[in-house]
Amino acid sequence: MTELRVVDVTEEQLDSVWRVRIRSFGPGGDRDEWKKNARAFIADRRILGVVDGDELIAAARIWPFEQWWNGRSVPMGGVAGVVVAPEYRGRGVGSLMMRGVLQRCVEKGYPLTALYPATTVLYRHLGYEFGGGQYKFSLQAADLRTLGGSGTAVRRATVEDVDRLLELATASNAAKRTSGPLIWPRTEILSWLEDEDTFAYVAEDGFVVYRWSDGDLVVDELVAGSETTARALWATVGSGSSIATTVQAYCAPFDPIHLLAEHEAQGDARIVRWMLRLVDAPAALAARGYPAGAVLDLDLRIDDPELPANSGDWHLSIADGSAQLTQAEPSDGALRLGPRGLAGLYAGTPVAALRGAGLISGAGAADAALDAVFGGQTPYMLDYF
Ligand SMILES: CC(C)(COP(=O)(O)OP(=O)(O)OC[C@H]1O[C@@H](n2cnc3c(N)ncnc32)[C@H](O)[C@@H]1OP(=O)(O)O)[C@@H](O)C(=O)NCCC(=O)NCCS
């Protein structure tokens, strides 16, 4: 083994990345389609690899997402396709590459990064912690069919509607002060609208995107600005009930559909959890939203060996829905935390749980205020990446 290096993956290395992917995730997918998508990542320096001499032995890519946090969107690097060739595993190659990924997130100016972990160990070592989940519920198609809303105009969406869908999703996430959902790059949304196996319908103040999967219908996203629109869009999906018994829906655990459908939705056995990390603590805290009226003034001591710019003594001041993290003098009363505690706090994990797991310490009197500032709606994502 020569000295291993983190590199930007080139067009010539894509076949090697594909080979490692198949050995990591199993066969499947369309190689040419995958290569076409990968080129966009190459062009934007968002696909990294590790080489041993000339041989590419690991790869990972970074999606340029925005993620909603209490109704404000924050740039987030979504890490995906983390793969190491089997013969190189267990020797620190994954960690080396993920350090390169974190540095690239710094360079790209993403204050946050998130990922779906196949194993938490690697990512926890690098400062990621659980941020939220992707929830899938099974609804009865027949229930949805009879939800009504027939007075609401619903039409098939086309590629011309891409900006309208983005506007509607933005307005909905801002108004509902959601935490967790993603904004995908516009080109991805266009490709879904172009895909004949994905169905999109739009109303005045909402839309639905759904498809077939193994005889069930699957709702990938449903946005509704009013009860009548929610009824009309769910009923559009439910109109398939003569063929599909079940509609699987990716939605928030507190989505209004749980209050509208006659039969209780079955939560699927597994909530797929995603992990979060703050790349740039001052920027991440300043960019997100906070509950109106929440007030906090607290000294922090952050210890972040992987991203030392986050380390040090800080003062966190939150008022009028916005936050500032400024450098401060050391304080004995400071809340002490590392990147995992910071990620958990940011995601609204109850402070008692973070203390219980040893992820934060100190400043015990501030717990109720911290929960009020960072807690709130359960963070969720609709999409896997
Ligand atoms: C997961 C994967 C990327 C790890 O790569 P790697 O080069 O073996 O990782 P490292 O050697 O840097 O290991 C870092 C830490 O993670 C741990 N780790 C690695 N793989 C693990 C696994 N499968 N289960 C539990 N822990 C694991 C290591 O033990 C090490 O922790 P330690 O220092 O406390 O011992 C690699 O096994 C792989 O490609 N797997 C198949 C694809 C996959 O699952 N990708 C992840 C998608 S999110």
GROMACS .gro file of C-alpha atoms and ligand atoms in nm:
model
  433
    1MET     CA    1   0.000   0.000   0.000
    2THR     CA    2   0.148   0.339  -0.100
    3GLU     CA    3   0.042   0.657   0.074
    4LEU     CA    4  -0.332   0.697   0.047
    5ARG     CA    5  -0.463   1.030  -0.082
    6VAL     CA    6  -0.803   1.197  -0.097
    7VAL     CA    7  -0.868   1.318  -0.452
    8ASP     CA    8  -1.141   1.469  -0.666
    9VAL     CA    9  -1.285   1.181  -0.870
   10THR     CA   10  -1.232   1.224  -1.244
   11GLU     CA   11  -1.434   1.101  -1.542
   12GLU     CA   12  -1.168   0.830  -1.602
   13GLN     CA   13  -1.218   0.695  -1.248
   14LEU     CA   14  -1.597   0.654  -1.273
   15ASP     CA   15  -1.574   0.289  -1.381
   16SER     CA   16  -1.364   0.217  -1.071
   17VAL     CA   17  -1.619   0.395  -0.850
   18TRP     CA   18  -1.894   0.185  -1.008
   19ARG     CA   19  -1.695  -0.132  -0.939
   20VAL     CA   20  -1.653  -0.042  -0.570
   21ARG     CA   21  -2.022   0.054  -0.548
   22ILE     CA   22  -2.135  -0.286  -0.675
   23ARG     CA   23  -1.908  -0.458  -0.427
   24SER     CA   24  -2.056  -0.236  -0.152
   25PHE     CA   25  -2.428  -0.208  -0.226
   26GLY     CA   26  -2.488  -0.505  -0.458
   27PRO     CA   27  -2.573  -0.507  -0.828
   28GLY     CA   28  -2.850  -0.293  -0.968
   29GLY     CA   29  -2.916   0.043  -1.124
   30ASP     CA   30  -2.830   0.166  -1.468
   31ARG     CA   31  -2.458   0.224  -1.507
   32ASP     CA   32  -2.489   0.484  -1.784
   33GLU     CA   33  -2.757   0.676  -1.598
   34TRP     CA   34  -2.543   0.665  -1.281
   35LYS     CA   35  -2.239   0.791  -1.475
   36LYS     CA   36  -2.442   1.072  -1.626
   37ASN     CA   37  -2.550   1.185  -1.278
   38ALA     CA   38  -2.198   1.146  -1.142
   39ARG     CA   39  -2.064   1.389  -1.405
   40ALA     CA   40  -2.266   1.672  -1.249
   41PHE     CA   41  -2.094   1.594  -0.918
   42ILE     CA   42  -1.751   1.593  -1.088
   43ALA     CA   43  -1.817   1.930  -1.251
   44ASP     CA   44  -1.897   2.081  -0.914
   45ARG     CA   45  -1.618   1.904  -0.717
   46ARG     CA   46  -1.871   1.717  -0.508
   47ILE     CA   47  -1.742   1.362  -0.561
   48LEU     CA   48  -1.434   1.261  -0.367
   49GLY     CA   49  -1.229   0.945  -0.371
   50VAL     CA   50  -0.928   0.785  -0.207
   51VAL     CA   51  -0.646   0.650  -0.423
   52ASP     CA   52  -0.372   0.402  -0.345
   53GLY     CA   53  -0.117   0.498  -0.611
   54ASP     CA   54  -0.325   0.504  -0.929
   55GLU     CA   55  -0.600   0.282  -0.798
   56LEU     CA   56  -0.927   0.432  -0.679
   57ILE     CA   57  -1.032   0.244  -0.366
   58ALA     CA   58  -1.309   0.456  -0.210
   59ALA     CA   59  -1.561   0.726  -0.301
   60ALA     CA   60  -1.831   0.953  -0.160
   61ARG     CA   61  -2.047   1.227  -0.301
   62ILE     CA   62  -2.202   1.542  -0.159
   63TRP     CA   63  -2.550   1.665  -0.258
   64PRO     CA   64  -2.601   2.044  -0.254
   65PHE     CA   65  -2.918   2.053  -0.046
   66GLU     CA   66  -3.093   2.313   0.160
   67GLN     CA   67  -3.252   2.185   0.479
   68TRP     CA   68  -3.535   2.348   0.673
   69TRP     CA   69  -3.475   2.424   1.040
   70ASN     CA   70  -3.768   2.583   1.218
   71GLY     CA   71  -3.897   2.736   0.897
   72ARG     CA   72  -3.568   2.870   0.757
   73SER     CA   73  -3.354   2.695   0.498
   74VAL     CA   74  -2.986   2.627   0.566
   75PRO     CA   75  -2.735   2.501   0.301
   76MET     CA   76  -2.652   2.140   0.381
   77GLY     CA   77  -2.408   1.893   0.224
   78GLY     CA   78  -2.588   1.560   0.198
   79VAL     CA   79  -2.327   1.284   0.201
   80ALA     CA   80  -2.413   0.972   0.001
   81GLY     CA   81  -2.258   0.675  -0.174
   82VAL     CA   82  -1.984   0.628   0.087
   83VAL     CA   83  -1.798   0.318  -0.029
   84VAL     CA   84  -1.462   0.155   0.040
   85ALA     CA   85  -1.332  -0.143  -0.160
   86PRO     CA   86  -1.368  -0.458   0.054
   87GLU     CA   87  -0.997  -0.536   0.058
   88TYR     CA   88  -0.923  -0.191   0.208
   89ARG     CA   89  -1.190  -0.184   0.480
   90GLY     CA   90  -1.111  -0.163   0.852
   91ARG     CA   91  -0.790   0.034   0.801
   92GLY     CA   92  -0.914   0.390   0.834
   93VAL     CA   93  -0.983   0.453   0.463
   94GLY     CA   94  -1.349   0.547   0.525
   95SER     CA   95  -1.242   0.786   0.800
   96LEU     CA   96  -0.974   0.945   0.579
   97MET     CA   97  -1.228   1.001   0.304
   98MET     CA   98  -1.494   1.141   0.539
   99ARG     CA   99  -1.238   1.390   0.671
  100GLY     CA  100  -1.192   1.500   0.310
  101VAL     CA  101  -1.570   1.525   0.276
  102LEU     CA  102  -1.592   1.748   0.585
  103GLN     CA  103  -1.317   1.975   0.448
  104ARG     CA  104  -1.499   1.998   0.117
  105CYS     CA  105  -1.819   2.096   0.303
  106VAL     CA  106  -1.616   2.374   0.468
  107GLU     CA  107  -1.483   2.488   0.127
  108LYS     CA  108  -1.830   2.477  -0.026
  109GLY     CA  109  -1.970   2.686   0.259
  110TYR     CA  110  -2.227   2.432   0.381
  111PRO     CA  111  -2.286   2.514   0.751
  112LEU     CA  112  -2.449   2.169   0.792
  113THR     CA  113  -2.396   1.818   0.666
  114ALA     CA  114  -2.625   1.518   0.701
  115LEU     CA  115  -2.634   1.154   0.593
  116TYR     CA  116  -2.818   0.826   0.631
  117PRO     CA  117  -2.573   0.596   0.813
  118ALA     CA  118  -2.537   0.229   0.726
  119THR     CA  119  -2.320   0.211   1.037
  120THR     CA  120  -2.312   0.488   1.296
  121VAL     CA  121  -1.963   0.414   1.429
  122LEU     CA  122  -1.766   0.573   1.145
  123TYR     CA  123  -1.978   0.888   1.146
  124ARG     CA  124  -1.997   0.932   1.522
  125HIS     CA  125  -1.617   0.929   1.536
  126LEU     CA  126  -1.632   1.226   1.300
  127GLY     CA  127  -1.892   1.421   1.497
  128TYR     CA  128  -2.224   1.322   1.337
  129GLU     CA  129  -2.521   1.239   1.561
  130PHE     CA  130  -2.886   1.145   1.500
  131GLY     CA  131  -3.084   1.445   1.381
  132GLY     CA  132  -3.418   1.298   1.282
  133GLY     CA  133  -3.591   1.026   1.085
  134GLN     CA  134  -3.755   0.942   0.757
  135TYR     CA  135  -4.107   0.822   0.838
  136LYS     CA  136  -4.317   0.601   0.614
  137PHE     CA  137  -4.681   0.528   0.693
  138SER     CA  138  -4.920   0.280   0.534
  139LEU     CA  139  -5.267   0.416   0.470
  140GLN     CA  140  -5.571   0.240   0.330
  141ALA     CA  141  -5.627   0.352  -0.028
  142ALA     CA  142  -6.005   0.318   0.017
  143ASP     CA  143  -5.992   0.567   0.308
  144LEU     CA  144  -5.817   0.822   0.092
  145ARG     CA  145  -6.056   0.782  -0.200
  146THR     CA  146  -6.346   0.913   0.005
  147LEU     CA  147  -6.171   1.214   0.158
  148GLY     CA  148  -6.358   1.453  -0.071
  149GLY     CA  149  -6.225   1.786  -0.191
  150SER     CA  150  -6.386   1.731  -0.529
  151GLY     CA  151  -6.458   2.105  -0.557
  152THR     CA  152  -6.085   2.176  -0.570
  153ALA     CA  153  -5.922   2.195  -0.913
  154VAL     CA  154  -5.637   1.944  -0.945
  155ARG     CA  155  -5.441   1.916  -1.270
  156ARG     CA  156  -5.153   1.705  -1.392
  157ALA     CA  157  -4.820   1.881  -1.338
  158THR     CA  158  -4.566   1.914  -1.622
  159VAL     CA  159  -4.204   2.025  -1.639
  160GLU     CA  160  -4.339   2.380  -1.672
  161ASP     CA  161  -4.451   2.355  -1.309
  162VAL     CA  162  -4.105   2.302  -1.160
  163ASP     CA  163  -4.075   2.651  -1.012
  164ARG     CA  164  -4.434   2.643  -0.890
  165LEU     CA  165  -4.368   2.319  -0.699
  166LEU     CA  166  -4.055   2.470  -0.546
  167GLU     CA  167  -4.249   2.783  -0.443
  168LEU     CA  168  -4.529   2.578  -0.288
  169ALA     CA  169  -4.287   2.356  -0.093
  170THR     CA  170  -4.092   2.662   0.024
  171ALA     CA  171  -4.406   2.844   0.138
  172SER     CA  172  -4.533   2.533   0.317
  173ASN     CA  173  -4.207   2.462   0.505
  174ALA     CA  174  -4.172   2.826   0.606
  175ALA     CA  175  -4.533   2.860   0.721
  176LYS     CA  176  -4.531   2.530   0.911
  177ARG     CA  177  -4.186   2.604   1.060
  178THR     CA  178  -4.069   2.253   0.971
  179SER     CA  179  -3.733   2.105   1.063
  180GLY     CA  180  -3.563   1.846   0.849
  181PRO     CA  181  -3.716   1.847   0.499
  182LEU     CA  182  -3.484   1.906   0.204
  183ILE     CA  183  -3.489   2.133  -0.096
  184TRP     CA  184  -3.344   1.937  -0.387
  185PRO     CA  185  -3.151   2.098  -0.672
  186ARG     CA  186  -3.393   2.222  -0.940
  187THR     CA  187  -3.246   1.984  -1.200
  188GLU     CA  188  -3.347   1.684  -0.986
  189ILE     CA  189  -3.705   1.808  -0.953
  190LEU     CA  190  -3.714   1.855  -1.331
  191SER     CA  191  -3.597   1.497  -1.383
  192TRP     CA  192  -3.879   1.366  -1.160
  193LEU     CA  193  -4.131   1.568  -1.359
  194GLU     CA  194  -3.987   1.424  -1.680
  195ASP     CA  195  -4.001   1.065  -1.547
  196GLU     CA  196  -4.312   0.894  -1.682
  197ASP     CA  197  -4.325   0.660  -1.382
  198THR     CA  198  -4.362   0.947  -1.136
  199PHE     CA  199  -4.699   1.125  -1.123
  200ALA     CA  200  -4.738   1.482  -1.009
  201TYR     CA  201  -5.062   1.678  -0.963
  202VAL     CA  202  -5.092   2.041  -0.869
  203ALA     CA  203  -5.367   2.251  -0.711
  204GLU     CA  204  -5.384   2.623  -0.632
  205ASP     CA  205  -5.203   2.581  -0.298
  206GLY     CA  206  -5.052   2.234  -0.307
  207PHE     CA  207  -4.919   1.938  -0.502
  208VAL     CA  208  -4.865   1.565  -0.473
  209VAL     CA  209  -4.591   1.344  -0.620
  210TYR     CA  210  -4.654   0.970  -0.621
  211ARG     CA  211  -4.575   0.645  -0.803
  212TRP     CA  212  -4.635   0.270  -0.805
  213SER     CA  213  -4.417   0.028  -0.613
  214ASP     CA  214  -4.483  -0.347  -0.595
  215GLY     CA  215  -4.858  -0.306  -0.634
  216ASP     CA  216  -4.886  -0.026  -0.379
  217LEU     CA  217  -4.900   0.345  -0.442
  218VAL     CA  218  -4.623   0.549  -0.278
  219VAL     CA  219  -4.661   0.918  -0.197
  220ASP     CA  220  -4.319   1.084  -0.203
  221GLU     CA  221  -4.445   1.430  -0.112
  222LEU     CA  222  -4.778   1.599  -0.055
  223VAL     CA  223  -4.797   1.968   0.018
  224ALA     CA  224  -5.134   2.128   0.092
  225GLY     CA  225  -5.201   2.482   0.206
  226SER     CA  226  -5.557   2.407   0.315
  227GLU     CA  227  -5.777   2.124   0.435
  228THR     CA  228  -5.975   2.110   0.109
  229THR     CA  229  -5.657   2.083  -0.098
  230ALA     CA  230  -5.524   1.808   0.131
  231ARG     CA  231  -5.851   1.617   0.085
  232ALA     CA  232  -5.845   1.664  -0.294
  233LEU     CA  233  -5.482   1.555  -0.337
  234TRP     CA  234  -5.505   1.250  -0.110
  235ALA     CA  235  -5.830   1.155  -0.282
  236THR     CA  236  -5.654   1.178  -0.620
  237VAL     CA  237  -5.404   0.917  -0.497
  238GLY     CA  238  -5.684   0.715  -0.334
  239SER     CA  239  -5.870   0.699  -0.665
  240GLY     CA  240  -5.631   0.412  -0.739
  241SER     CA  241  -5.798   0.199  -0.469
  242SER     CA  242  -5.953  -0.044  -0.718
  243ILE     CA  243  -5.600  -0.170  -0.789
  244ALA     CA  244  -5.392  -0.062  -0.486
  245THR     CA  245  -5.503  -0.159  -0.136
  246THR     CA  246  -5.231   0.032   0.039
  247VAL     CA  247  -5.085   0.377  -0.005
  248GLN     CA  248  -4.744   0.416   0.152
  249ALA     CA  249  -4.678   0.777   0.238
  250TYR     CA  250  -4.357   0.954   0.330
  251CYS     CA  251  -4.479   1.232   0.553
  252ALA     CA  252  -4.433   1.399   0.889
  253PRO     CA  253  -4.548   1.204   1.195
  254PHE     CA  254  -4.780   1.500   1.262
  255ASP     CA  255  -4.908   1.541   0.904
  256PRO     CA  256  -5.281   1.631   0.890
  257ILE     CA  257  -5.352   1.307   0.704
  258HIS     CA  258  -5.330   1.129   1.041
  259LEU     CA  259  -5.624   1.342   1.155
  260LEU     CA  260  -5.821   1.303   0.831
  261ALA     CA  261  -5.798   0.931   0.744
  262GLU     CA  262  -6.060   0.708   0.904
  263HIS     CA  263  -5.825   0.422   0.990
  264GLU     CA  264  -5.506   0.475   1.182
  265ALA     CA  265  -5.197   0.466   0.961
  266GLN     CA  266  -4.957   0.180   1.025
  267GLY     CA  267  -4.614   0.322   1.098
  268ASP     CA  268  -4.369   0.108   0.907
  269ALA     CA  269  -4.157  -0.110   1.128
  270ARG     CA  270  -3.842   0.096   1.078
  271ILE     CA  271  -3.794   0.469   1.099
  272VAL     CA  272  -3.484   0.536   0.894
  273ARG     CA  273  -3.272   0.771   1.100
  274TRP     CA  274  -3.039   1.033   0.957
  275MET     CA  275  -2.740   1.198   1.120
  276LEU     CA  276  -2.646   1.564   1.133
  277ARG     CA  277  -2.324   1.758   1.188
  278LEU     CA  278  -2.252   2.127   1.219
  279VAL     CA  279  -1.969   2.222   0.984
  280ASP     CA  280  -1.965   2.592   1.070
  281ALA     CA  281  -2.127   2.641   1.410
  282PRO     CA  282  -2.174   3.021   1.401
  283ALA     CA  283  -2.318   3.010   1.047
  284ALA     CA  284  -2.544   2.709   1.119
  285LEU     CA  285  -2.687   2.868   1.433
  286ALA     CA  286  -2.738   3.206   1.263
  287ALA     CA  287  -2.909   3.063   0.954
  288ARG     CA  288  -3.185   2.856   1.116
  289GLY     CA  289  -3.515   2.971   1.262
  290TYR     CA  290  -3.616   2.971   1.629
  291PRO     CA  291  -3.954   2.980   1.800
  292ALA     CA  292  -4.093   3.332   1.839
  293GLY     CA  293  -4.034   3.456   2.191
  294ALA     CA  294  -3.756   3.207   2.269
  295VAL     CA  295  -3.472   3.378   2.453
  296LEU     CA  296  -3.132   3.238   2.554
  297ASP     CA  297  -2.802   3.381   2.672
  298LEU     CA  298  -2.549   3.109   2.742
  299ASP     CA  299  -2.175   3.048   2.742
  300LEU     CA  300  -2.061   2.739   2.551
  301ARG     CA  301  -1.736   2.551   2.537
  302ILE     CA  302  -1.715   2.348   2.218
  303ASP     CA  303  -1.448   2.086   2.163
  304ASP     CA  304  -1.440   1.982   1.796
  305PRO     CA  305  -1.105   1.821   1.706
  306GLU     CA  306  -1.208   1.740   1.346
  307LEU     CA  307  -1.316   2.096   1.267
  308PRO     CA  308  -1.115   2.311   1.510
  309ALA     CA  309  -1.269   2.637   1.387
  310ASN     CA  310  -1.576   2.533   1.589
  311SER     CA  311  -1.372   2.474   1.903
  312GLY     CA  312  -1.333   2.726   2.182
  313ASP     CA  313  -1.529   2.946   2.418
  314TRP     CA  314  -1.843   3.102   2.276
  315HIS     CA  315  -2.145   3.299   2.379
  316LEU     CA  316  -2.479   3.201   2.228
  317SER     CA  317  -2.741   3.470   2.222
  318ILE     CA  318  -3.089   3.399   2.089
  319ALA     CA  319  -3.374   3.650   2.073
  320ASP     CA  320  -3.639   3.768   1.825
  321GLY     CA  321  -3.614   3.445   1.625
  322SER     CA  322  -3.242   3.469   1.547
  323ALA     CA  323  -2.913   3.362   1.701
  324GLN     CA  324  -2.554   3.479   1.725
  325LEU     CA  325  -2.259   3.268   1.833
  326THR     CA  326  -1.968   3.494   1.921
  327GLN     CA  327  -1.626   3.422   2.069
  328ALA     CA  328  -1.610   3.477   2.443
  329GLU     CA  329  -1.386   3.447   2.746
  330PRO     CA  330  -1.373   3.103   2.916
  331SER     CA  331  -1.649   3.060   3.173
  332ASP     CA  332  -1.684   2.801   3.452
  333GLY     CA  333  -2.061   2.797   3.400
  334ALA     CA  334  -2.038   2.714   3.028
  335LEU     CA  335  -2.231   2.432   2.862
  336ARG     CA  336  -1.965   2.186   2.746
  337LEU     CA  337  -2.017   1.986   2.434
  338GLY     CA  338  -1.854   1.826   2.132
  339PRO     CA  339  -1.985   1.809   1.776
  340ARG     CA  340  -2.226   1.522   1.854
  341GLY     CA  341  -2.380   1.712   2.144
  342LEU     CA  342  -2.403   2.020   1.925
  343ALA     CA  343  -2.575   1.828   1.645
  344GLY     CA  344  -2.819   1.670   1.890
  345LEU     CA  345  -2.896   2.006   2.047
  346TYR     CA  346  -2.946   2.170   1.704
  347ALA     CA  347  -3.189   1.894   1.609
  348GLY     CA  348  -3.394   1.948   1.925
  349THR     CA  349  -3.298   1.626   2.104
  350PRO     CA  350  -3.416   1.679   2.464
  351VAL     CA  351  -3.126   1.809   2.670
  352ALA     CA  352  -3.190   1.541   2.932
  353ALA     CA  353  -3.118   1.275   2.668
  354LEU     CA  354  -2.797   1.447   2.560
  355ARG     CA  355  -2.684   1.469   2.922
  356GLY     CA  356  -2.787   1.107   2.978
  357ALA     CA  357  -2.567   1.000   2.687
  358GLY     CA  358  -2.274   1.209   2.813
  359LEU     CA  359  -2.286   1.434   2.506
  360ILE     CA  360  -2.319   1.761   2.699
  361SER     CA  361  -2.234   1.873   3.051
  362GLY     CA  362  -2.237   2.188   3.264
  363ALA     CA  363  -2.484   2.480   3.276
  364GLY     CA  364  -2.757   2.263   3.429
  365ALA     CA  365  -2.986   2.558   3.497
  366ALA     CA  366  -3.022   2.626   3.123
  367ASP     CA  367  -3.192   2.298   3.026
  368ALA     CA  368  -3.551   2.425   3.011
  369ALA     CA  369  -3.445   2.729   2.805
  370LEU     CA  370  -3.238   2.509   2.568
  371ASP     CA  371  -3.532   2.274   2.515
  372ALA     CA  372  -3.759   2.573   2.446
  373VAL     CA  373  -3.518   2.720   2.192
  374PHE     CA  374  -3.416   2.406   2.003
  375GLY     CA  375  -3.710   2.171   2.070
  376GLY     CA  376  -4.034   2.187   1.880
  377GLN     CA  377  -4.156   1.984   1.587
  378THR     CA  378  -3.986   1.648   1.539
  379PRO     CA  379  -3.729   1.678   1.256
  380TYR     CA  380  -3.816   1.457   0.960
  381MET     CA  381  -3.705   1.406   0.602
  382LEU     CA  382  -3.925   1.282   0.321
  383ASP     CA  383  -3.640   1.166   0.102
  384TYR     CA  384  -3.364   0.913   0.123
  385PHE     CA  385  -3.041   1.003  -0.054
  386LIG     C1  386  -1.881   0.147   0.602
  386LIG     C2  387  -1.748   0.161   0.529
  386LIG     C3  388  -1.754   0.282   0.437
  386LIG     C4  389  -1.638   0.182   0.634
  386LIG     O1  390  -1.515   0.200   0.571
  386LIG     P1  391  -1.376   0.160   0.646
  386LIG     O2  392  -1.265   0.205   0.562
  386LIG     O3  393  -1.380   0.017   0.685
  386LIG     O4  394  -1.389   0.250   0.779
  386LIG     P2  395  -1.274   0.281   0.884
  386LIG     O5  396  -1.168   0.176   0.877
  386LIG     O6  397  -1.230   0.421   0.867
  386LIG     O7  398  -1.355   0.265   1.019
  386LIG     C5  399  -1.390   0.374   1.102
  386LIG     C6  400  -1.463   0.322   1.223
  386LIG     O8  401  -1.588   0.265   1.182
  386LIG     C7  402  -1.594   0.130   1.228
  386LIG     N1  403  -1.664   0.051   1.125
  386LIG     C8  404  -1.632   0.038   0.996
  386LIG     N2  405  -1.720  -0.043   0.935
  386LIG     C9  406  -1.806  -0.084   1.029
  386LIG    C10  407  -1.919  -0.171   1.030
  386LIG     N3  408  -1.959  -0.232   0.918
  386LIG     N4  409  -1.985  -0.190   1.145
  386LIG    C11  410  -1.947  -0.127   1.259
  386LIG     N5  411  -1.838  -0.044   1.265
  386LIG    C12  412  -1.772  -0.024   1.151
  386LIG    C13  413  -1.451   0.086   1.245
  386LIG     O9  414  -1.442  -0.019   1.337
  386LIG    C14  415  -1.385   0.212   1.296
  386LIG    O10  416  -1.415   0.232   1.432
  386LIG     P3  417  -1.300   0.211   1.544
  386LIG    O11  418  -1.194   0.309   1.506
  386LIG    O12  419  -1.369   0.243   1.672
  386LIG    O13  420  -1.259   0.069   1.532
  386LIG    C15  421  -1.713   0.034   0.446
  386LIG    O14  422  -1.721  -0.078   0.532
  386LIG    C16  423  -1.804   0.009   0.328
  386LIG    O15  424  -1.776   0.055   0.218
  386LIG     N6  425  -1.914  -0.066   0.350
  386LIG    C17  426  -2.010  -0.098   0.247
  386LIG    C18  427  -2.090   0.024   0.203
  386LIG    C19  428  -2.149   0.102   0.317
  386LIG    O16  429  -2.210   0.049   0.408
  386LIG     N7  430  -2.134   0.233   0.310
  386LIG    C20  431  -2.181   0.324   0.411
  386LIG    C21  432  -2.301   0.391   0.359
  386LIG     S1  433  -2.362   0.508   0.475
   0.00000   0.00000   0.00000
